[in-house]
Coordinates of C-alpha atoms and ligand atoms in Angstrom, one line a residue:
M1 CA 13.8 19.3 32.2
S2 CA 12.9 15.6 31.2
L3 CA 10.3 13.3 32.4
P4 CA 11.1 9.9 34.1
S5 CA 10.8 7.3 31.6
A6 CA 8.6 5.0 34.0
S7 CA 5.8 7.3 33.9
S8 CA 6.2 8.8 30.4
P9 CA 3.3 8.9 28.1
V10 CA 3.4 6.1 25.3
V11 CA 3.5 6.9 21.6
G12 CA 1.1 4.5 19.4
V13 CA 2.2 3.6 15.8
F14 CA 0.4 1.3 13.3
D15 CA 0.6 0.1 9.8
A16 CA -1.0 -2.5 7.7
G17 CA 1.7 -4.7 8.7
V18 CA 5.6 -4.7 9.2
G19 CA 6.3 -1.7 7.0
G20 CA 5.8 0.8 9.7
L21 CA 8.6 -0.8 11.4
S22 CA 10.8 1.5 9.3
V23 CA 9.0 4.3 11.0
L24 CA 9.3 3.0 14.5
R25 CA 12.9 2.6 14.1
A26 CA 13.3 6.2 13.4
I27 CA 11.1 7.3 16.1
R28 CA 13.0 5.1 18.5
R29 CA 16.3 6.6 17.5
Q30 CA 14.7 10.4 18.2
L31 CA 12.5 9.5 21.4
P32 CA 14.2 6.7 23.1
G33 CA 12.6 7.5 26.5
A34 CA 9.2 7.1 25.2
G35 CA 7.2 3.9 25.4
L36 CA 6.2 2.9 22.2
L37 CA 3.2 0.6 21.1
Y38 CA 3.1 -0.9 17.5
V39 CA 0.3 -2.6 15.7
A40 CA 1.1 -4.5 12.7
D41 CA -2.4 -5.2 11.1
S42 CA -0.9 -8.0 9.1
G43 CA -4.1 -10.1 9.5
H44 CA -5.8 -7.5 7.2
A45 CA -3.0 -6.7 4.9
P46 CA -2.4 -5.5 2.3
Y47 CA -4.1 -2.0 2.7
G48 CA -2.8 -0.8 -0.6
E49 CA -5.5 -3.0 -2.3
R50 CA -8.4 -2.5 -0.2
E51 CA -11.4 -0.2 -0.7
A52 CA -10.8 3.0 1.3
A53 CA -13.8 2.5 3.5
Y54 CA -12.4 -0.8 4.7
V55 CA -9.0 0.8 5.6
L56 CA -10.7 3.6 7.3
E57 CA -12.6 1.1 9.6
R58 CA -9.4 -0.8 10.6
S59 CA -7.5 2.5 11.2
R60 CA -10.4 3.6 13.4
R61 CA -10.2 0.3 15.5
I62 CA -6.6 0.3 15.9
S63 CA -6.4 4.1 16.7
D64 CA -9.3 3.2 19.4
F65 CA -7.2 0.5 20.7
L66 CA -3.8 2.6 21.0
R67 CA -5.8 5.3 22.6
S68 CA -7.3 2.8 25.2
Q69 CA -3.6 1.9 26.2
G70 CA -2.8 5.7 27.0
A71 CA -1.5 7.0 23.5
R72 CA -2.3 10.6 22.8
V73 CA 0.1 10.7 19.9
V74 CA -0.6 8.4 17.0
V75 CA 1.5 7.9 14.3
I76 CA -0.2 6.4 11.1
A77 CA 2.9 4.8 9.8
C78 CA 1.3 3.8 6.4
N79 CA 0.8 6.1 3.4
T80 CA -2.4 4.1 2.4
A81 CA -3.9 4.4 5.9
T82 CA -3.0 8.1 6.1
V83 CA -4.8 9.1 2.9
A84 CA -7.9 6.8 3.9
A85 CA -8.3 7.8 7.5
I86 CA -6.2 10.8 9.0
K87 CA -9.1 13.3 8.7
T88 CA -11.8 11.2 10.0
L89 CA -9.7 9.9 12.9
R90 CA -8.7 13.7 13.7
E91 CA -12.4 14.7 13.7
L92 CA -13.2 11.6 16.0
S93 CA -10.6 12.0 18.4
P94 CA -9.8 15.8 18.8
D95 CA -7.6 14.6 22.1
T96 CA -5.2 12.9 20.2
A97 CA -2.4 14.2 18.0
F98 CA -2.3 12.0 14.6
V99 CA 0.8 12.0 12.7
G100 CA 0.6 10.8 9.1
V101 CA 3.0 10.0 6.3
E102 CA 2.7 10.9 2.7
P103 CA 5.3 10.4 -0.1
G104 CA 7.9 12.7 0.0
L105 CA 7.4 14.7 -3.4
K106 CA 8.6 17.8 -1.9
P107 CA 12.0 16.9 -0.9
A108 CA 12.3 14.5 -4.1
V109 CA 11.6 17.7 -6.5
A110 CA 14.0 19.7 -4.4
L111 CA 16.8 17.1 -4.8
S112 CA 16.4 16.2 -8.5
R113 CA 18.9 17.6 -10.7
T114 CA 17.1 16.5 -14.2
G115 CA 13.4 17.4 -13.0
R116 CA 12.2 13.7 -13.5
V117 CA 11.1 12.1 -10.3
G118 CA 9.6 8.6 -9.9
V119 CA 7.2 7.6 -6.9
V120 CA 6.6 4.1 -6.0
A121 CA 3.6 3.4 -3.7
T122 CA 0.5 1.3 -3.4
T123 CA -2.3 1.7 -5.7
G124 CA -4.5 2.9 -3.0
T125 CA -1.9 5.8 -2.4
L126 CA -1.7 6.9 -5.8
K127 CA -5.2 6.9 -6.8
S128 CA -6.2 8.8 -3.6
E129 CA -7.6 12.4 -3.8
K130 CA -5.2 13.4 -1.2
F131 CA -2.0 12.1 -3.3
Q132 CA -3.6 13.6 -6.3
A133 CA -3.7 17.1 -4.5
L134 CA -0.2 16.9 -3.5
L135 CA 0.9 15.6 -7.0
A136 CA -1.0 18.8 -8.6
T137 CA 1.4 21.1 -6.4
Y138 CA 4.6 19.6 -7.8
R139 CA 3.5 18.8 -11.7
Q140 CA 4.7 22.3 -12.8
Q141 CA 8.3 21.9 -11.1
A142 CA 8.9 18.3 -12.2
E143 CA 7.9 15.6 -14.4
V144 CA 6.5 13.0 -12.0
H145 CA 6.3 9.4 -13.0
L146 CA 3.9 7.3 -10.9
Q147 CA 4.5 3.6 -10.4
P148 CA 1.9 1.4 -8.5
C149 CA 3.6 -1.7 -7.0
P150 CA 0.8 -4.4 -6.3
G151 CA 1.9 -7.3 -4.5
L152 CA 5.2 -5.9 -3.4
A153 CA 4.2 -4.8 0.5
H154 CA 2.5 -8.3 0.5
A155 CA 5.8 -9.9 -0.6
I156 CA 7.9 -8.1 2.2
E157 CA 5.3 -8.8 4.6
Q158 CA 6.7 -12.4 4.3
G159 CA 10.0 -11.6 5.9
D160 CA 12.5 -12.4 3.3
L161 CA 13.8 -9.3 1.9
D162 CA 15.8 -11.5 -0.5
S163 CA 13.3 -13.8 -1.8
P164 CA 13.1 -14.4 -5.8
Q165 CA 9.5 -13.0 -5.7
V166 CA 10.7 -9.7 -3.9
R167 CA 13.5 -9.4 -6.3
E168 CA 11.3 -9.9 -9.3
L169 CA 8.6 -7.4 -8.2
V170 CA 11.3 -4.7 -7.4
Q171 CA 13.0 -5.4 -10.9
R172 CA 9.6 -5.2 -12.7
Y173 CA 8.6 -1.9 -11.0
S174 CA 12.1 -0.2 -11.2
S175 CA 12.2 -0.7 -15.0
P176 CA 9.6 1.9 -16.3
L177 CA 11.3 4.3 -14.1
R178 CA 14.6 3.6 -15.4
E179 CA 13.3 4.0 -19.1
A180 CA 11.8 7.4 -18.1
G181 CA 15.1 8.4 -16.8
V182 CA 14.4 9.9 -13.4
D183 CA 17.2 10.5 -11.1
T184 CA 14.9 10.5 -7.8
V185 CA 12.6 8.0 -6.6
V186 CA 10.1 8.5 -3.7
L187 CA 9.6 5.3 -1.7
G188 CA 5.9 6.0 -0.8
C189 CA 5.2 3.2 1.1
T190 CA 6.5 2.3 4.5
H191 CA 7.3 -1.4 3.5
Y192 CA 9.7 -0.3 0.8
P193 CA 12.6 1.2 2.6
F194 CA 13.3 -2.5 3.8
V195 CA 14.1 -3.1 0.4
A196 CA 15.9 0.2 -0.6
P197 CA 19.1 -1.8 -1.4
L198 CA 17.1 -3.8 -4.0
F199 CA 15.5 -0.7 -5.5
Q200 CA 19.1 1.3 -5.5
A201 CA 20.5 -1.8 -7.5
A202 CA 17.6 -1.8 -9.8
L203 CA 17.5 1.8 -10.7
G204 CA 21.2 2.2 -10.7
P205 CA 23.7 4.2 -8.5
G206 CA 22.9 7.7 -10.0
V207 CA 19.3 7.4 -8.8
Q208 CA 18.7 8.9 -5.1
L209 CA 15.9 7.3 -3.0
V210 CA 13.6 9.4 -0.7
D211 CA 12.2 8.1 2.5
T212 CA 10.3 10.1 4.8
A213 CA 10.8 8.0 8.2
E214 CA 13.3 10.6 9.7
P215 CA 10.9 13.6 9.0
V216 CA 8.0 11.4 10.3
A217 CA 9.9 10.7 13.6
R218 CA 10.7 14.6 13.9
Q219 CA 7.2 15.5 13.6
T220 CA 6.4 12.8 16.3
V221 CA 8.9 14.6 18.6
T222 CA 7.3 17.8 18.0
Q223 CA 3.6 16.5 18.6
Y224 CA 4.9 14.8 21.8
L225 CA 6.2 17.8 23.1
K226 CA 3.2 19.9 22.2
M227 CA 0.8 17.3 23.9
H228 CA 2.8 16.4 27.1
G229 CA 4.7 19.7 27.7
D230 CA 8.2 17.8 28.0
L231 CA 10.3 14.8 26.4
P232 CA 11.1 11.6 28.2
D233 CA 14.7 11.1 29.6
P234 CA 16.6 9.7 26.5
A235 CA 19.1 7.9 28.9
V236 CA 16.5 5.5 30.3
P237 CA 15.2 3.5 27.1
A238 CA 11.5 2.7 27.7
P239 CA 9.8 -0.4 26.5
V240 CA 8.4 -1.2 23.0
H241 CA 5.4 -3.4 22.7
L242 CA 4.5 -4.8 19.2
Y243 CA 0.9 -6.1 18.7
T244 CA -0.2 -8.2 15.5
S245 CA -3.6 -9.3 14.2
G246 CA -1.4 -11.7 12.0
D247 CA 1.0 -14.4 12.9
E248 CA 3.2 -13.4 16.0
A249 CA 6.2 -15.9 15.4
T250 CA 6.6 -14.3 11.9
L251 CA 6.4 -10.5 13.4
R252 CA 8.7 -11.8 16.4
Q253 CA 11.3 -13.1 13.7
I254 CA 11.1 -10.0 11.6
A255 CA 11.4 -7.6 14.6
A256 CA 14.6 -9.5 15.6
Q257 CA 16.2 -9.3 12.0
W258 CA 14.9 -5.5 11.4
L259 CA 15.1 -3.8 14.6
D260 CA 18.2 -3.2 16.8
F261 CA 16.4 -2.7 20.3
P262 CA 14.2 -5.2 22.4
V263 CA 10.6 -5.6 21.8
T264 CA 7.7 -7.7 23.1
V265 CA 5.1 -9.4 20.5
Q266 CA 1.8 -10.2 21.5
A267 CA -1.7 -10.6 19.6
L268 CA -3.7 -7.6 19.0
P269 CA -6.8 -8.0 21.5
G270 CA -10.3 -8.3 19.9
Ligands
DGL301 N1 2.8 0.4 4.4 C1 1.8 0.6 3.8 C2 1.9 2.0 3.1 O1 2.7 2.8 3.5 C3 0.9 -0.4 2.8 C4 1.1 -1.5 2.9 C5 -0.1 -2.4 2.3 O2 -0.5 -2.3 1.0 O3 -0.6 -3.1 3.1 O4 1.1 2.4 2.4

């Protein structure tokens, strides 16, 4: 049985900026009947080049906002915020299911034929203990090349996916991975799927890219079902509201280009 959409509980989603829209898109495909609230913390991005304590504090505030709007499933659509905050958020709000994202090393190692895998992510993600622990699990099974990409999320955040700056950064960060001969590359930041075609062109057609938006969306559906006991009617699409701590016009323009469903855009209160 499905719940009527009008009364369906909402799902909260957030990222340092617009990158988490790649995850929002996947959640919308798998859970069209659920109202979605998305916070782009663009006024405080990039998280990947901030101290972990700062990212934790921002994540806590945003989670409180989403919960105040009724969300009891909150998706941290940001690798950097997941490593900095998910443990504390779970402790602070045990009545809420938090779904995090992490670089897809497991599928990448399984897909690789040569055993040489690359990971592109923010500096904050790669140097975190949580990621280092994940890496330790797979180090025996594959040669893993880590490539931090400072500046890339910020450049994507400007909304022009084909700008000379975005192209130059993708080339720069792809080149060591190409030289290392990797055949699989993990997109370990939710901003990067928006420039997947540029990475593909820079790395070559033989390299497979791994993005975790779909498994994260599946996990969101599982948590929704556990939390609310039923899924909303997929035949009745529910509203999607975006909030930003940055520029509303920029988010409106990016959403119109990158998303194929209608949204409202407003300032993040507070
Ligand atoms: N999209 C975020 C991630 O997945 C990071 C963006 C940023 O550095 O602000 O890590």
